[in-house]
mmCIF file of C-alpha atoms in Angstrom:
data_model
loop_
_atom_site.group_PDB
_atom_site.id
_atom_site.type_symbol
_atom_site.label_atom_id
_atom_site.label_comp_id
_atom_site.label_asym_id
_atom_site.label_seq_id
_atom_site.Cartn_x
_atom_site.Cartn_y
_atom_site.Cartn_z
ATOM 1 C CA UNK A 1 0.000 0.000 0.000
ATOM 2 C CA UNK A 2 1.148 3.655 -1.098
ATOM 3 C CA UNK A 3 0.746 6.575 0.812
ATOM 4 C CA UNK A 4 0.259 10.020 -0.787
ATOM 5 C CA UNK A 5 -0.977 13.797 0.674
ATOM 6 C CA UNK A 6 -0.029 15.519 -2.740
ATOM 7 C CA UNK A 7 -1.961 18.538 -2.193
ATOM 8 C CA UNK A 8 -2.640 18.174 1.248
ATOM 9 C CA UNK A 9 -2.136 20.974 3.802
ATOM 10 C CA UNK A 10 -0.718 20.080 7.095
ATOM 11 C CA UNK A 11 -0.338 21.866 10.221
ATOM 12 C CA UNK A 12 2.005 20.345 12.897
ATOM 13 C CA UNK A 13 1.940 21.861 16.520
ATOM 14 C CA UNK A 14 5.347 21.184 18.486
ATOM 15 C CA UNK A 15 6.924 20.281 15.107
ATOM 16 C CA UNK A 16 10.859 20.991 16.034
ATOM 17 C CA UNK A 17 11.763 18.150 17.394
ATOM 18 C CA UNK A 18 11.071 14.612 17.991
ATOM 19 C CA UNK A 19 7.819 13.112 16.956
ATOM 20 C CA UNK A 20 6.689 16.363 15.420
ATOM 21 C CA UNK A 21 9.887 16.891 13.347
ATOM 22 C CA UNK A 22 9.180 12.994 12.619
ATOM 23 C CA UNK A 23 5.616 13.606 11.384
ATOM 24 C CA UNK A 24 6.410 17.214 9.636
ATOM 25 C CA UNK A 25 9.245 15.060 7.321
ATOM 26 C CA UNK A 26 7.058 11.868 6.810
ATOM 27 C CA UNK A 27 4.171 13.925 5.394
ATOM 28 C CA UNK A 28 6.470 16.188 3.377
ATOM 29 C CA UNK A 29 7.875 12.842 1.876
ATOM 30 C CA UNK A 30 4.232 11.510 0.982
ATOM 31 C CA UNK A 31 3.638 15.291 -0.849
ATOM 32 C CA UNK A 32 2.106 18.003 1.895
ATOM 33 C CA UNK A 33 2.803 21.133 2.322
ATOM 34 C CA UNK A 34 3.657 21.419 6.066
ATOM 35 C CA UNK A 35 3.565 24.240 8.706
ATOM 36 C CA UNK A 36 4.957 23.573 11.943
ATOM 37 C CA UNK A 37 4.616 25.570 15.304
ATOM 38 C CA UNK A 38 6.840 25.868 18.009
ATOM 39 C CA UNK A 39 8.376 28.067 20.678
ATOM 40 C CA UNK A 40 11.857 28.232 19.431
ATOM 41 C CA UNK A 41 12.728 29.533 16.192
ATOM 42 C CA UNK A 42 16.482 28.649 15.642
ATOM 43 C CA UNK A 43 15.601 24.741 16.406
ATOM 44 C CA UNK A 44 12.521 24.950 14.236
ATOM 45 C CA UNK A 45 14.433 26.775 11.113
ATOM 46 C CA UNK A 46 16.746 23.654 11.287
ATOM 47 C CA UNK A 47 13.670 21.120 10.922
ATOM 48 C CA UNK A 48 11.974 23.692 8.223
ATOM 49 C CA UNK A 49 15.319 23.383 6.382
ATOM 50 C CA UNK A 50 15.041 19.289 6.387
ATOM 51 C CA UNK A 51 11.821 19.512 5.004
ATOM 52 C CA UNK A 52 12.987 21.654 2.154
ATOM 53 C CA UNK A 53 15.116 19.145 1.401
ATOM 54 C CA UNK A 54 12.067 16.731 0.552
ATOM 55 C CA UNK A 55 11.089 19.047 -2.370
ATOM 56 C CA UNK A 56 8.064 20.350 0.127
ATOM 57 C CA UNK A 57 6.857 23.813 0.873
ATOM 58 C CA UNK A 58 7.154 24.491 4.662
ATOM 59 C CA UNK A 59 6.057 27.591 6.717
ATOM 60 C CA UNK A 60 7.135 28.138 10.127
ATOM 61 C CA UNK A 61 5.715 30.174 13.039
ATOM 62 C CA UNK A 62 6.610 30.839 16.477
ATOM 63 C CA UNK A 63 3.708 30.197 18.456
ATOM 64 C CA UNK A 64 3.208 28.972 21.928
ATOM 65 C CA UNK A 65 0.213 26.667 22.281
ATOM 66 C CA UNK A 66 -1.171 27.068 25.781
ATOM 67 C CA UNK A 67 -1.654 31.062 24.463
ATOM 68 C CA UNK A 68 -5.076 31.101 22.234
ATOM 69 C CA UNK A 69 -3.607 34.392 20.458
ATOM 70 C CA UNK A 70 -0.547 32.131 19.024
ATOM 71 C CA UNK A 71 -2.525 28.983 18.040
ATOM 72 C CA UNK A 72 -5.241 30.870 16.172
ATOM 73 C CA UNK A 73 -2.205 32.718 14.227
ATOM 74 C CA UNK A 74 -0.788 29.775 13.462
ATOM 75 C CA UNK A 75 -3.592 28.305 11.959
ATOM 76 C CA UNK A 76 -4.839 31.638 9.995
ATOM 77 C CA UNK A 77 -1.275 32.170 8.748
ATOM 78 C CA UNK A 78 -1.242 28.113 7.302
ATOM 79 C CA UNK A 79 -4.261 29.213 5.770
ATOM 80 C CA UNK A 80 -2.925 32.828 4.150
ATOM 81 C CA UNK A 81 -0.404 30.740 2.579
ATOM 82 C CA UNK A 82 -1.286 27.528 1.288
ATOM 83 C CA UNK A 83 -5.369 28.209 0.717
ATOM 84 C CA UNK A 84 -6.034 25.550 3.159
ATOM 85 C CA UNK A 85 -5.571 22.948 6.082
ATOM 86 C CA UNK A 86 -6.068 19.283 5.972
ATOM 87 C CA UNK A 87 -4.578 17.797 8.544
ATOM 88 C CA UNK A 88 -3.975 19.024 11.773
ATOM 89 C CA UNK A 89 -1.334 17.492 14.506
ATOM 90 C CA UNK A 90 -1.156 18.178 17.879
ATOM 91 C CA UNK A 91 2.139 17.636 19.517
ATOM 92 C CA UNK A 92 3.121 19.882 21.192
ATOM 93 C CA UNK A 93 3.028 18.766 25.220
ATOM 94 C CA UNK A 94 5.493 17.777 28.039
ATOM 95 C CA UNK A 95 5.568 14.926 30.273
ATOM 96 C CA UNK A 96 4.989 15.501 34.061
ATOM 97 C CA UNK A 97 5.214 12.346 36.063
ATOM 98 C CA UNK A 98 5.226 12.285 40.372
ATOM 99 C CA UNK A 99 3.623 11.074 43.039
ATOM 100 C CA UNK A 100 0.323 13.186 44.030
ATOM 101 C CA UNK A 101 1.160 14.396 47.227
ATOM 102 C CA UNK A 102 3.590 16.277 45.484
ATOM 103 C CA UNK A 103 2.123 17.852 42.516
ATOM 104 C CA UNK A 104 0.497 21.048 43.231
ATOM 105 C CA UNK A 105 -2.212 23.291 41.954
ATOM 106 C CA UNK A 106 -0.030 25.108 39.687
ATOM 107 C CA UNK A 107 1.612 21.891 38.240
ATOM 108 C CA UNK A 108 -1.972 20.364 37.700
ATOM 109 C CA UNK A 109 -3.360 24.030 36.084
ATOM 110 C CA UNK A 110 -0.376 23.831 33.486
ATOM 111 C CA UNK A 111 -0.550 20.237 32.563
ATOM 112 C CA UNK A 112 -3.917 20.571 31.569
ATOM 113 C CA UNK A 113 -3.487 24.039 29.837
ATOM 114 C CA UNK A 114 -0.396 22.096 27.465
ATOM 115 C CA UNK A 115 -2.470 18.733 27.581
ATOM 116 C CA UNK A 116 -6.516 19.591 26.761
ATOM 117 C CA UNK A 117 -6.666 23.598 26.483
ATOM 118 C CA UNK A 118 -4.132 23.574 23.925
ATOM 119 C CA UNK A 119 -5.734 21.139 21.692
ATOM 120 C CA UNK A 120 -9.018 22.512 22.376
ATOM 121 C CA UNK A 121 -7.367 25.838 20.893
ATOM 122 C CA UNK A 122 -6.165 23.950 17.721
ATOM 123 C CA UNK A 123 -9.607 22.695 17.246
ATOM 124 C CA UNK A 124 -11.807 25.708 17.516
ATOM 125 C CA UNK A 125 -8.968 27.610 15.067
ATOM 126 C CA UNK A 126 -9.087 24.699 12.489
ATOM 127 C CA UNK A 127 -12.520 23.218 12.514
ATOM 128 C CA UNK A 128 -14.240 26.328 10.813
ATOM 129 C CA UNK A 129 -11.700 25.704 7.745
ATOM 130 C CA UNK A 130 -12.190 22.270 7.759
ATOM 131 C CA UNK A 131 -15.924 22.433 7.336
ATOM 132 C CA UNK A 132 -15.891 24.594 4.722
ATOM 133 C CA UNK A 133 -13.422 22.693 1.878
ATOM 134 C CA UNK A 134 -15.385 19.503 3.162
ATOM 135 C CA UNK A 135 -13.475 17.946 5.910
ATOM 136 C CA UNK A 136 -10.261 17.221 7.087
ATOM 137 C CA UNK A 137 -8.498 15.261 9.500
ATOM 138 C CA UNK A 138 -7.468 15.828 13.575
ATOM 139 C CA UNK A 139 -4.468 13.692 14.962
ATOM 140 C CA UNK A 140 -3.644 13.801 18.578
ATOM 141 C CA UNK A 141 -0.266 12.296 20.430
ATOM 142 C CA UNK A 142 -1.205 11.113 23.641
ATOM 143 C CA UNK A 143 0.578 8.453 25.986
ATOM 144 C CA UNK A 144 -0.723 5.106 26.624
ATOM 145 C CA UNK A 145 -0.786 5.989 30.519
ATOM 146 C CA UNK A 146 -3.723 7.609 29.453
ATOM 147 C CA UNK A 147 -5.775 4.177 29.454
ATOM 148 C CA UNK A 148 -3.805 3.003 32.268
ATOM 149 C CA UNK A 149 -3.373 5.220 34.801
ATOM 150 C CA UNK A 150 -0.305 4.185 37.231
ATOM 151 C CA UNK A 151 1.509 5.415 40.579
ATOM 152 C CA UNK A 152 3.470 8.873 40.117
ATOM 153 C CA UNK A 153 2.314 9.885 37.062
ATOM 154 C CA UNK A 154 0.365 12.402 37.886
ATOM 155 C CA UNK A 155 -0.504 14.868 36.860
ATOM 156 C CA UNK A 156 -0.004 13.604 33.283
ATOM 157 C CA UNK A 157 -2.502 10.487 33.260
ATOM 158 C CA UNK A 158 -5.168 12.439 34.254
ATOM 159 C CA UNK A 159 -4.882 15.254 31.810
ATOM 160 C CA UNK A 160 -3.998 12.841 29.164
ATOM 161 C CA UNK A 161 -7.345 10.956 29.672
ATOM 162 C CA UNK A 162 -9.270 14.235 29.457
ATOM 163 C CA UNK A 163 -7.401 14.436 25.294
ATOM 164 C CA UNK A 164 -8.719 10.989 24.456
ATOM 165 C CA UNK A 165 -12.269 12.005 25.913
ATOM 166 C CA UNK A 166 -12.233 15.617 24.077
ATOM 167 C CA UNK A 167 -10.683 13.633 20.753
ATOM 168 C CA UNK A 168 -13.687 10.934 21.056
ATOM 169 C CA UNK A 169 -15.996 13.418 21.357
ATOM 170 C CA UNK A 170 -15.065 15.711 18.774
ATOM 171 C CA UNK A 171 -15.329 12.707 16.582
ATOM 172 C CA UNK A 172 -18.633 12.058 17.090
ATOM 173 C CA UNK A 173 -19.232 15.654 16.533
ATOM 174 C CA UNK A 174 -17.650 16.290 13.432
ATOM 175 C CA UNK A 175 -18.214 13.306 11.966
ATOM 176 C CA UNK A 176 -20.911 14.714 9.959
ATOM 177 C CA UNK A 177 -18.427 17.259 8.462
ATOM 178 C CA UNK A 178 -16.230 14.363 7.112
ATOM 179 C CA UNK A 179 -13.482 15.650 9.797
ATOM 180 C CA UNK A 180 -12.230 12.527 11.009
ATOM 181 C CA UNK A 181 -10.584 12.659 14.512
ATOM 182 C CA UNK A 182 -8.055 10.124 16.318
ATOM 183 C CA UNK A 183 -5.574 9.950 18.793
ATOM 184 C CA UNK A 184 -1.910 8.062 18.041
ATOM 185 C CA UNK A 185 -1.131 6.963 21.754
ATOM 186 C CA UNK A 186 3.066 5.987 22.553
ATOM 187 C CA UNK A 187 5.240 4.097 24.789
ATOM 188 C CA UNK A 188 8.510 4.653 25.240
ATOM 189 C CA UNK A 189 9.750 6.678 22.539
ATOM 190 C CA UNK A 190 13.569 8.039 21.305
ATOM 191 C CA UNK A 191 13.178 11.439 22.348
ATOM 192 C CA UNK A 192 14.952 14.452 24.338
ATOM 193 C CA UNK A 193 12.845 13.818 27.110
ATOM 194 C CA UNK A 194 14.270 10.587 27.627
ATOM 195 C CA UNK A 195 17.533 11.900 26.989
ATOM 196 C CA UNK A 196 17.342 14.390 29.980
ATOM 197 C CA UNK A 197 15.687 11.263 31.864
ATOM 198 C CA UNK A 198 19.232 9.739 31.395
ATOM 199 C CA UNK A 199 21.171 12.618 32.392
ATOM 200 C CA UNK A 200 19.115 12.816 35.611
ATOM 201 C CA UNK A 201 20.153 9.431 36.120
ATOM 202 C CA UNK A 202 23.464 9.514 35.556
ATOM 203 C CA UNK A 203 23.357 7.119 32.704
ATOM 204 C CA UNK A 204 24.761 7.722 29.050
ATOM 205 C CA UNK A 205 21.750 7.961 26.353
ATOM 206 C CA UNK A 206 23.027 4.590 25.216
ATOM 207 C CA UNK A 207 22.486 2.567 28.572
ATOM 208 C CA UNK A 208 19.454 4.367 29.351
ATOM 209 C CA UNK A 209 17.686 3.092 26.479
ATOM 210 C CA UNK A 210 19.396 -0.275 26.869
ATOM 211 C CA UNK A 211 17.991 -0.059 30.210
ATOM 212 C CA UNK A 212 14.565 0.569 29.452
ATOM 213 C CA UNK A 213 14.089 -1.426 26.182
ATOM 214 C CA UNK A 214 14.133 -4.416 28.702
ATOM 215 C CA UNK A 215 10.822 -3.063 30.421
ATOM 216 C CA UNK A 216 9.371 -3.099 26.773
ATOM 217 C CA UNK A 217 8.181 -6.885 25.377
ATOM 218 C CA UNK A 218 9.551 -5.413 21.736
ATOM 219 C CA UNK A 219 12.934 -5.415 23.595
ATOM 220 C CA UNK A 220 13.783 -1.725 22.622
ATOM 221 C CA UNK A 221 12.572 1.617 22.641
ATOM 222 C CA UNK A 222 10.957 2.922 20.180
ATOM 223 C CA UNK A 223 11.962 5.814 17.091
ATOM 224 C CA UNK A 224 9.796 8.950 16.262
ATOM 225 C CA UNK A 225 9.182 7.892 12.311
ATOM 226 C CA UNK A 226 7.422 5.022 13.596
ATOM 227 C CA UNK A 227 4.904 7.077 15.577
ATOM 228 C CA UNK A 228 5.365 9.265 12.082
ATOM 229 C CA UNK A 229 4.397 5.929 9.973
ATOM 230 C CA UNK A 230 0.999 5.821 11.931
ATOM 231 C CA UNK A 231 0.253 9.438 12.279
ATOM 232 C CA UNK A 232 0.420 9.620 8.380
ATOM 233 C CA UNK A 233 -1.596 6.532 7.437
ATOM 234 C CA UNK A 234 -4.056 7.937 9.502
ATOM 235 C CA UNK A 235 -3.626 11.584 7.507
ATOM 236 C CA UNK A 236 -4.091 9.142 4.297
ATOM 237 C CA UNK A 237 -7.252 8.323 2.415
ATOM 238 C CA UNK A 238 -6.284 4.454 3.350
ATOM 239 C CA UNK A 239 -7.466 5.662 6.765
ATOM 240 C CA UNK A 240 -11.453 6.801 5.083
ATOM 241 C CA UNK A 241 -13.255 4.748 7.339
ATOM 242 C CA UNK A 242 -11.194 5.335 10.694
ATOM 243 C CA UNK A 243 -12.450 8.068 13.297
ATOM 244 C CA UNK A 244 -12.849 7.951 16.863
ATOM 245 C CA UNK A 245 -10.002 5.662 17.933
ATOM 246 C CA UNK A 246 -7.023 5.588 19.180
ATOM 247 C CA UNK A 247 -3.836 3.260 18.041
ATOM 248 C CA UNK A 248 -1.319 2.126 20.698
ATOM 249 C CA UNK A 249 2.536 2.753 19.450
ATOM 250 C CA UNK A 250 4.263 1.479 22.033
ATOM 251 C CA UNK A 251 6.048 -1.907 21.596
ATOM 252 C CA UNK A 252 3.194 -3.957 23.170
ATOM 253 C CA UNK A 253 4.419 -2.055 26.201
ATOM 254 C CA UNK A 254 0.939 -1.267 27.772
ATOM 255 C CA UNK A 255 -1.682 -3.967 29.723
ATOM 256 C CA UNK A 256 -4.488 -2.537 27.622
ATOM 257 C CA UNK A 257 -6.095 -2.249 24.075
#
């Protein structure tokens, strides 16, 4: 089966680094035009300049998710310049993991802002455009904690369970529209994040994912194209009949479907 988004418009939040950088080359690859968001604009000119490379128009914007302002800019500039937005990812996000008798009210207020507010901002911007060309498509990283909530990992669990509640009911919502909404839940991916998780434990990036790959029944941590691989099928027409759902990528690493 070939993949192809020739013509497609794509807007990426978080698109710098990791699984947004990922995504933003995979779909340039398969023949989108991409725009990427993010907050800083010297490590997000070096991922624009990648995609370039693919033959594929790019715009970049500095925008900050969790401000309203930003995200609705974002989305209105993709629109000024390429007519249009099909697909819209939302990355951007940070992990925040303790125990809950230490994870105060501020902690909780900004996990939730990055986690739900932030893709509820993406959503009102693009859903407007996506109605009127006939539909689109709404793809949403979450974690797999998210369906199985654990010790110390707040306040991330919760908030993340609040995205795949807001993507499953926008899907139900849209669906009408043709906008077809799902949610690309990950494991244990290769990431900067789990870089600085190895440099707060003293390990070299090497033996930390070593060390963790053995938690993992695939034996290994996983890379950002293959989140990319799934976030773009479901960006495809091979993914027509798909909305509402969300697909584990995480090396069999979670108890739960």
């Amino acid at each position: 089966m070939e993949l192809s988004l020739k013509g497609k418009v794509a807007a990426i939040t978080g698109g710098s680094e990791g699984i947004g950088r990922a995504t933003a080359l995979r779909l340039a690859e398969l023949g989108a035009k991409v725009a990427i968001c993010a907050r800083r604009a010297e490590v997000m000119e070096k991922t624009a300049a990648e995609i370039r490379k693919t033959g594929a128009e790019v715009l970049t914007v500095v925008a900050d998710a969790t401000k309203a302002e930003d995200v609705a800019r974002f989305i209105d500039e993709t629109v000024k310049r390429f007519g249009r937005v099909d697909i819209l990812v939302n990355n951007a996000g940070a992990t925040g993991q303790a125990a809950f008798d230490t994870v105060e009210d501020k902690s909780w207020i900004n996990d939730i802002d990055i986690k739900v507010m932030a893709h509820v901002r993406t959503a009102r911007a693009v859903i407007p455009h996506m109605k009127k060309q006939g539909g689109g498509r709404i793809i949403s990283l979450n974690m797999v904690a998210a369906k199985q909530p654990g010790a110390k990992q707040f306040p991330t669990t919760v908030s993340r369970a609040a995205g795949l509640a807001l993507s499953k009911g926008l899907s139900k919502e849209l669906a009408p529209f043709n906008i077809l909404v799902n949610v690309v839940a990950v494991g244990k991916i290769k990431s900067m994040q789990q870089e600085r998780s190895a440099a707060r434990a003293g390990l070299s990036v090497a033996d930390h994912y070593a060390q963790t790959g053995k938690t993992i029944p695939l034996g290994r941590v996983g890379e950002a194209e293959e989140v990319a691989n799934v976030i773009a099928f479901l960006a495809s027409d091979a993914a027509s009949y798909i909305t509402g759902t969300c697909i584990n990528v995480d090396g069999g690493l979670s108890g739960v479907l």
